Coordinates of C-alpha atoms and ligand atoms in Angstrom, one line a residue:
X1 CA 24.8 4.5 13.6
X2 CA 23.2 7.8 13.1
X3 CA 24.6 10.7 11.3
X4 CA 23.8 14.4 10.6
X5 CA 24.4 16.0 7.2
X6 CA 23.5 19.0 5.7
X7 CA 21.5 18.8 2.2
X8 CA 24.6 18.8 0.1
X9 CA 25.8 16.2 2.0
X10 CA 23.1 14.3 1.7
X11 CA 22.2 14.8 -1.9
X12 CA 26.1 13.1 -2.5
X13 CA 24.5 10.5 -0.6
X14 CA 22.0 10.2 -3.2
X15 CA 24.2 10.6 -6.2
X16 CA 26.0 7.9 -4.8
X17 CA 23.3 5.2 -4.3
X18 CA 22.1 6.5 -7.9
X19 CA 24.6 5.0 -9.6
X20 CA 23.8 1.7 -8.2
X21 CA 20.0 2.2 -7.6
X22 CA 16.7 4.4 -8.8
X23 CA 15.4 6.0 -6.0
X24 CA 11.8 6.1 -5.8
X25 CA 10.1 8.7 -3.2
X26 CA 6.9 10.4 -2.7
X27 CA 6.8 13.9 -4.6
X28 CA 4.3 16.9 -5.1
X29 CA 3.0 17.1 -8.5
X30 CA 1.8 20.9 -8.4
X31 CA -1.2 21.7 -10.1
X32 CA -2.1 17.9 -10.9
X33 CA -4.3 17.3 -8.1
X34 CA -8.2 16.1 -8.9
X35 CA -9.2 19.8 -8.1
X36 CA -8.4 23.1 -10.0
X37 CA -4.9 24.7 -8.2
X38 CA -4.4 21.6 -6.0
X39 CA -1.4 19.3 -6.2
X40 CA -1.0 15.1 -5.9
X41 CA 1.7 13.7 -3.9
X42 CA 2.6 10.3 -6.1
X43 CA 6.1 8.4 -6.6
X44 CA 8.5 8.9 -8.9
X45 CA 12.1 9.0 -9.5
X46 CA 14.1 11.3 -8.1
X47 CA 18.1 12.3 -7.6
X48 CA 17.9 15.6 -4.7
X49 CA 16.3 15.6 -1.5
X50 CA 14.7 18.6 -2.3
X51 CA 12.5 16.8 -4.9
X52 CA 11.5 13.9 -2.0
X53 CA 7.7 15.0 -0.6
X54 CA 9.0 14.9 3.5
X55 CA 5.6 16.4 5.2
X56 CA 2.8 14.8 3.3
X57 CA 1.7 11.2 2.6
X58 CA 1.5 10.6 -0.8
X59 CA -2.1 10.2 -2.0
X60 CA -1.2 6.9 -3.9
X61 CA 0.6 3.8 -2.8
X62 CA 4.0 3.1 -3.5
X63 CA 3.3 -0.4 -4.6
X64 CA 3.5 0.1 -8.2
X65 CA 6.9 -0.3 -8.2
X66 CA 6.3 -3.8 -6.5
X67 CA 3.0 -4.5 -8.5
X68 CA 2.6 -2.7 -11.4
X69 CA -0.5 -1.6 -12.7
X70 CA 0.0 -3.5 -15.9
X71 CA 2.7 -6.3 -16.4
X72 CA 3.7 -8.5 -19.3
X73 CA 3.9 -11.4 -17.3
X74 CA 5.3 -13.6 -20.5
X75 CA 5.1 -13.8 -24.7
X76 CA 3.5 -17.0 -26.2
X77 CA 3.8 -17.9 -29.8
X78 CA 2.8 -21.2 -31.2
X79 CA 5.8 -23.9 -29.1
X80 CA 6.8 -21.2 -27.0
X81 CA 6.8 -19.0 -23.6
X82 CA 8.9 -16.3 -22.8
X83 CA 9.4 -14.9 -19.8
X84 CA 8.8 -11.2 -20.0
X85 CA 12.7 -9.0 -19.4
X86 CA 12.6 -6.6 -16.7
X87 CA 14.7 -3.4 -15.3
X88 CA 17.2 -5.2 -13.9
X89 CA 18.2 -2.5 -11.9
X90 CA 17.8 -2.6 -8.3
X91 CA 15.6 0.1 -6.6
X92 CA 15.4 1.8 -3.3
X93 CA 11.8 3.1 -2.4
X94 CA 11.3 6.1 0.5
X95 CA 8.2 4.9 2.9
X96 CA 6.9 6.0 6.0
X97 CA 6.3 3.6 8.9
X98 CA 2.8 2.4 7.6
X99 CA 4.0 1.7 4.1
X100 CA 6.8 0.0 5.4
X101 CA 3.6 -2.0 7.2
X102 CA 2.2 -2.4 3.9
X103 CA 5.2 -3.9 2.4
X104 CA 5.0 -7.1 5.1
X105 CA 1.0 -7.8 3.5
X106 CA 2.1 -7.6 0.1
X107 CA 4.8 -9.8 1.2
X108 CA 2.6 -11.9 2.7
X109 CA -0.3 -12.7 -0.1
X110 CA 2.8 -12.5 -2.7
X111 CA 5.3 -14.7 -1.3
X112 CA 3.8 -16.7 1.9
X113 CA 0.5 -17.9 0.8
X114 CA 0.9 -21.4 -0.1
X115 CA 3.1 -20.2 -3.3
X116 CA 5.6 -17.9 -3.7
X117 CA 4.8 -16.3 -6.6
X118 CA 7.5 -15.7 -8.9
X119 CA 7.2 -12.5 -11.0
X120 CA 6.4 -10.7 -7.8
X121 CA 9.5 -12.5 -6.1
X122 CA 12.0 -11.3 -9.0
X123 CA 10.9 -7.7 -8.5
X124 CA 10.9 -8.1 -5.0
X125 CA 14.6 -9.1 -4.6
X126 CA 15.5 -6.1 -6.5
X127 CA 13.8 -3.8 -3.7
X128 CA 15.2 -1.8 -0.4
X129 CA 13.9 1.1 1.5
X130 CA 14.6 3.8 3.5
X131 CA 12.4 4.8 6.2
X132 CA 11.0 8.6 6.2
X133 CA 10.3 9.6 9.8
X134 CA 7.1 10.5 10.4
X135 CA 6.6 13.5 13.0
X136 CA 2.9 14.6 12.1
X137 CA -0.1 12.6 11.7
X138 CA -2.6 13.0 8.8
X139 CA -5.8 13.8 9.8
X140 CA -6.8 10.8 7.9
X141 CA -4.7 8.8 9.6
X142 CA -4.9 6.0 11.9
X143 CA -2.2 4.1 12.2
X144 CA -1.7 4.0 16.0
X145 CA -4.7 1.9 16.7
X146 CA -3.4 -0.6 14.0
X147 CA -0.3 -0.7 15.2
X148 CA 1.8 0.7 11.9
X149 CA 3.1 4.2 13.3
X150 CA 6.5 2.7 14.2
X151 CA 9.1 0.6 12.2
X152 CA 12.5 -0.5 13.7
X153 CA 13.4 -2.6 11.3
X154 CA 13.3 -3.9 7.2
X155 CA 15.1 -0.3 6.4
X156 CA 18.8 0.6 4.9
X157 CA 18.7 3.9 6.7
X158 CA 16.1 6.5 7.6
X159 CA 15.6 10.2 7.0
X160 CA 14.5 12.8 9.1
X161 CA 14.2 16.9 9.2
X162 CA 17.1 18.0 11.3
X163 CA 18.1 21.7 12.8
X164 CA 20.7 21.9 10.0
X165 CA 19.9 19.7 7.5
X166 CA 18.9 15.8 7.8
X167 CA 18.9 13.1 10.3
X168 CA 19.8 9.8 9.5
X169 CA 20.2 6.2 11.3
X170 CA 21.7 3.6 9.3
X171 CA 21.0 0.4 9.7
X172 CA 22.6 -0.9 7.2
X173 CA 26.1 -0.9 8.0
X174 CA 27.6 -1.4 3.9
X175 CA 26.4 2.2 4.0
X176 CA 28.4 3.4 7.3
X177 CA 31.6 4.4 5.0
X178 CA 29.1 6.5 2.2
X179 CA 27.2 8.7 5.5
X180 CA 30.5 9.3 7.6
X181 CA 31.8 10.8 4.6
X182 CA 29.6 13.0 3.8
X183 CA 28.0 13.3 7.1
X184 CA 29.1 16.7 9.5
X185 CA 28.5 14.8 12.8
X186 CA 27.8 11.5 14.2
X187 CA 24.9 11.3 16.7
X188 CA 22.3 8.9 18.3
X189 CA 19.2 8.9 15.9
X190 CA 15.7 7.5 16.1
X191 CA 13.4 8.0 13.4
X192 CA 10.8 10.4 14.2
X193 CA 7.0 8.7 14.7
X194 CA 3.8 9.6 15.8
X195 CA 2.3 8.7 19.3
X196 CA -1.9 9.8 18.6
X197 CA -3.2 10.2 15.8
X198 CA -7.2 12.5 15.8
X199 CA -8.9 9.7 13.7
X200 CA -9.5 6.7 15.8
X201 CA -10.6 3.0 15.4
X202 CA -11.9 0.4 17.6
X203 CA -12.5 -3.3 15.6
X204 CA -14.4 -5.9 17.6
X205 CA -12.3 -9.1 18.1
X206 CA -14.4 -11.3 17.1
X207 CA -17.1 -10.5 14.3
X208 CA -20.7 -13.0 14.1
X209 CA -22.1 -13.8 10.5
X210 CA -25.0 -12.1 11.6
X211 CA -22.8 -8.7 10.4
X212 CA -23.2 -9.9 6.6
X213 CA -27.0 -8.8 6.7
X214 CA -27.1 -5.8 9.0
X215 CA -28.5 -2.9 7.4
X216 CA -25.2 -0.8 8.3
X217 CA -24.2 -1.6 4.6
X218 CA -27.2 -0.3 2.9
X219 CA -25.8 3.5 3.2
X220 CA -22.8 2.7 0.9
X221 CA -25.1 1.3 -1.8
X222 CA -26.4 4.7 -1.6
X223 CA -23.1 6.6 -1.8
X224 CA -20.5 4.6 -3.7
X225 CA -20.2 5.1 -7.0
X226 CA -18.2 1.7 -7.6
X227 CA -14.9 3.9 -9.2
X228 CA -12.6 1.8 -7.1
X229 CA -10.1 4.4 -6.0
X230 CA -9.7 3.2 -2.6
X231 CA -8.3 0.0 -3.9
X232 CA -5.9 1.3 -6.2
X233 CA -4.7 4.1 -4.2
X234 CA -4.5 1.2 -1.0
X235 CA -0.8 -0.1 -0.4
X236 CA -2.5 -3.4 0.9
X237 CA -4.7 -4.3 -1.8
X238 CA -3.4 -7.1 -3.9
X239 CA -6.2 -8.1 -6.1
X240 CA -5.4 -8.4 -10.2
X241 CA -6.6 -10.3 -13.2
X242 CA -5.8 -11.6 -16.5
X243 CA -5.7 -10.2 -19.6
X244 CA -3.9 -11.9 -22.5
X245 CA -3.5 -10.1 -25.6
X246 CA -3.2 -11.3 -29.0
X247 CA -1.3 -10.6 -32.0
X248 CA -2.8 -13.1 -34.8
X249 CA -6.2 -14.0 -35.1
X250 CA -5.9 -17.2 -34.8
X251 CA -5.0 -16.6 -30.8
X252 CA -2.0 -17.9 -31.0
X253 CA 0.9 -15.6 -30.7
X254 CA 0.4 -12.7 -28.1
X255 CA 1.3 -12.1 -24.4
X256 CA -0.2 -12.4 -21.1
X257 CA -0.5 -9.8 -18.6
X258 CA -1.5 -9.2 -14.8
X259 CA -3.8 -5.7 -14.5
X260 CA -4.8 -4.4 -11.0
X261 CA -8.5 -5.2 -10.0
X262 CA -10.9 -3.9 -7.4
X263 CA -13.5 -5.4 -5.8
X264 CA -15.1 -2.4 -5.4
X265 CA -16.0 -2.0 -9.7
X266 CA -18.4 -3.8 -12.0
X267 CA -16.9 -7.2 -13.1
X268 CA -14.9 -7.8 -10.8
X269 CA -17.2 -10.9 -9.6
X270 CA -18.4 -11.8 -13.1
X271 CA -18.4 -15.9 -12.8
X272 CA -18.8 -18.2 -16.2
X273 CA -22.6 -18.2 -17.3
X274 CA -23.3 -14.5 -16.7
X275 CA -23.6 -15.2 -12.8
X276 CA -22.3 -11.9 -10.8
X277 CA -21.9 -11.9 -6.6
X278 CA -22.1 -9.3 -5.1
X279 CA -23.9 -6.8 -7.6
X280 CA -24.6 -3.9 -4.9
X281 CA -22.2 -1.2 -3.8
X282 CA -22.9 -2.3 0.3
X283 CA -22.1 -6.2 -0.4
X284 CA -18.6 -5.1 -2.0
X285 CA -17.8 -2.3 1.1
X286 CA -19.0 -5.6 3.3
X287 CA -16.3 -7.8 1.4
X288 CA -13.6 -5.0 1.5
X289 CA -14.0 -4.0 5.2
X290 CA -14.4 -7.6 6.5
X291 CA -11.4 -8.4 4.2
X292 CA -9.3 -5.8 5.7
X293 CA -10.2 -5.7 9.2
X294 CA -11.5 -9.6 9.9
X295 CA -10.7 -12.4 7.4
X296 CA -6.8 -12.0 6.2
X297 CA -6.1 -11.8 10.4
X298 CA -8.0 -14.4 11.6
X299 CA -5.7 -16.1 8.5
X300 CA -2.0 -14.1 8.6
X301 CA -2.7 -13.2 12.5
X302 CA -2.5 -9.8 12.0
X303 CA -4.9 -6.9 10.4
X304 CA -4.4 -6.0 6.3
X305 CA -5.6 -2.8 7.1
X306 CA -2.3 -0.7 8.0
X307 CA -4.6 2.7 8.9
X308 CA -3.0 5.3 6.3
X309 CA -6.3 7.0 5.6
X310 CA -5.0 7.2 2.2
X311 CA -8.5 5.1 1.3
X312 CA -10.2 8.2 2.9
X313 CA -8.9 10.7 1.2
X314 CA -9.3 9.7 -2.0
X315 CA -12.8 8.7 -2.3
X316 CA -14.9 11.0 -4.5
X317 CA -17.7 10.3 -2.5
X318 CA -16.2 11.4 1.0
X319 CA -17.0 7.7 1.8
X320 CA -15.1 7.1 5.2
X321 CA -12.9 3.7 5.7
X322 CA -12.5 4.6 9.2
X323 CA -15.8 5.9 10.2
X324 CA -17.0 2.5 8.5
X325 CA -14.7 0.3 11.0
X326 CA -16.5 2.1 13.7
X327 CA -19.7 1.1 12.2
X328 CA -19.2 -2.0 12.3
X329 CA -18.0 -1.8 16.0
X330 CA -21.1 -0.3 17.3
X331 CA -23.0 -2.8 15.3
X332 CA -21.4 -5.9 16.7
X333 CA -21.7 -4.4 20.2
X334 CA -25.6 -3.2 19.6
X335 CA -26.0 -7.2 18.3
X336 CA -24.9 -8.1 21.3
X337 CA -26.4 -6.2 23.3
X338 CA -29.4 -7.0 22.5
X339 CA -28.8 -10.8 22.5
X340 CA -27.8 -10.5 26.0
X341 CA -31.0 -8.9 26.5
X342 CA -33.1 -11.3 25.1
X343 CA -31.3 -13.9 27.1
X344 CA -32.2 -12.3 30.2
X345 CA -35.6 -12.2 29.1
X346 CA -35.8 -15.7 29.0
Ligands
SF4_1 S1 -7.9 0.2 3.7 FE1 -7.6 2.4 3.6 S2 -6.6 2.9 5.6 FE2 -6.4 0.7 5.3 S3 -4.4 0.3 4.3 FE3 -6.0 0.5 2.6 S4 -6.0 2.7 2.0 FE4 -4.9 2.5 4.0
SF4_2 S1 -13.5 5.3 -3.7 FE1 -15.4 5.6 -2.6 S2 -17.0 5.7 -4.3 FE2 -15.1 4.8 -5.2 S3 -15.4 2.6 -4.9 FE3 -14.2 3.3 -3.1 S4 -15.8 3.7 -1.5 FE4 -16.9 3.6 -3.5

């Protein structure tokens, strides 16, 4: 069912769910960006419309309300293990069409790999979304080649712009009652999404080993600084470590906590004996990009990547996730081509 209502009508929406639910959206942060007089689109909690960020992708993921940056996973003392408490309050989360993407990998290396893993799980429950419609593209964008610029699905309802206020469809139909009560008019609705986007992809089916040693990495141990901002700020990546921390000094009391990890920084590959894989900045890109674009489809079926750019626009190097895939495109095909060539040669 879809519904019009103007922005008092849909802020009573809002106040409504609020009593059951935080509502977590995208919203400008002015002045906070990494520059002087720039501003950061990030998530937070929010209670009007008007505070809800509807023309701009946020710079950073939404995920940290699925996967915290830092979580006390349990307490240990001597004989014992306790589960950490949590908000128990359920939580609706605003995400465009490739986020909502995003939420199906998470989903996927959280809950449908092998394990289900169960602190993820218990949050997870706990989550809904609503869909924002999407009418622009970023220019970072590319989310039409990867197939993440559309969402019919997985949503309670979804919010557009309208002439006179806001579009909605609900899909979930517990909500029918809340919207035709506040809403002015009932109308067919379908979430706004973009058709072309100016950034464009093209990933090679199939990818030879012979990738892991062409010199098309060597620029990016050039360029990266290892900071791992395009992992934290990507709604796919999943990657974490250990930390327990103790309260006596004998080790024994303290509590155990899951931190976010990038491939991409110093450590991350540090093995027992001092051993470290891949110590230059072009071996980790090659893991990351391969990761992304190659090894979690040919084992889920489908690409990690989900093309929001956000990756892109974040890197203090101006270091390209997109203009890498295409790299690695015209590598594979130049490969090729000049095996062919040999071949005819012979
Ligand atoms: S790799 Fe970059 S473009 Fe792909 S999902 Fe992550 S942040 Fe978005
Ligand atoms: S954000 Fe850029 S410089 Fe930082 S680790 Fe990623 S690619 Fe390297």
């Amino acid at each position: 069912m879809g519904y019009i209502l103007s922005k008092e009508g849909f802020d009573r929406v809002l106040a409504e769910l609020g009593k059951k639910y935080r509502l977590y959206a995208p919203v400008r942060k002015v002045g906070e960006g990494r520059f002087t007089d720039t501003d950061v689109v990030r998530y937070d909690f929010v209670s009007s419309v008007d505070e809800i960020e509807l023309d701009q992708k946020s710079d950073y993921a939404f995920k940290e309300i699925l996967t915290p940056l830092s979580e006390t996973l349990f307490f240990f003392t001597e004989n014992e293990v306790k589960t950490a408490d949590r908000d128990p309050r359920e939580v609706i989360v605003f995400l465009k069409s490739c986020d909502m993407h995003a939420v199906k990998r998470l989903d996927q290396i959280y809950l449908d790999n092998k394990f289900a893993d169960p602190f993820y799980k218990e949050i997870r429950d706990r989550v809904h979304f609503v869909l924002l419609g999407c009418p622009r593209s970023g220019a970072d964008c590319f989310c039409v080649d990867m197939g993440t610029n559309r969402t019919t699905e997985g949503f309670l309802f979804s919010l557009d712009r309208a002439d006179d206020g806001f579009a909605c469809k609900v899909l979930d139909t517990s909500l029918d009652a809340l919207f035709a009560d506040n809403s002015g008019a009932q109308q067919d609705v379908e979430p706004k999404y973009v058709t072309e986007n100016a950034t464009r992809v093209t990933i090679p089916d199939e990818i030879p080993n012979s990738i892991y040693k062409n010199p098309v990495w060597d620029q990016y141990s050039a360029r990266c600084i290892g900071c791992g901002r395009c992992n934290f700020a990507c709604p796919t990546c999943t990657c974490y470590t250990m930390q327990d921390v103790y309260y006596t000094d004998n080790g024994k009391v303290g509590e155990r906590r899951r931190v976010g990890a990038s491939c991409m920084v110093d450590g991350y590959t540090n093995v027992a004996g001092g051993g470290q894989y891949r110590r230059s900045k072009g071996e980790r890109m090659r893991f990351k990009v391969l990761h992304k674009i190659y090894d979690f489809k040919k084992r889920f079926g489908y690409q990690m990547c989900v093309g929001c750019g956000r990756c892109d626009m974040i890197c203090p190097e101006y270091i390209s996730f997109s203009a890498c895939i295409n790299k690695v495109n015209q590598a594979v095909q130049e490969e090729a081509a000049a095996a062919a060539a040999k071949a005819a040669q012979n």
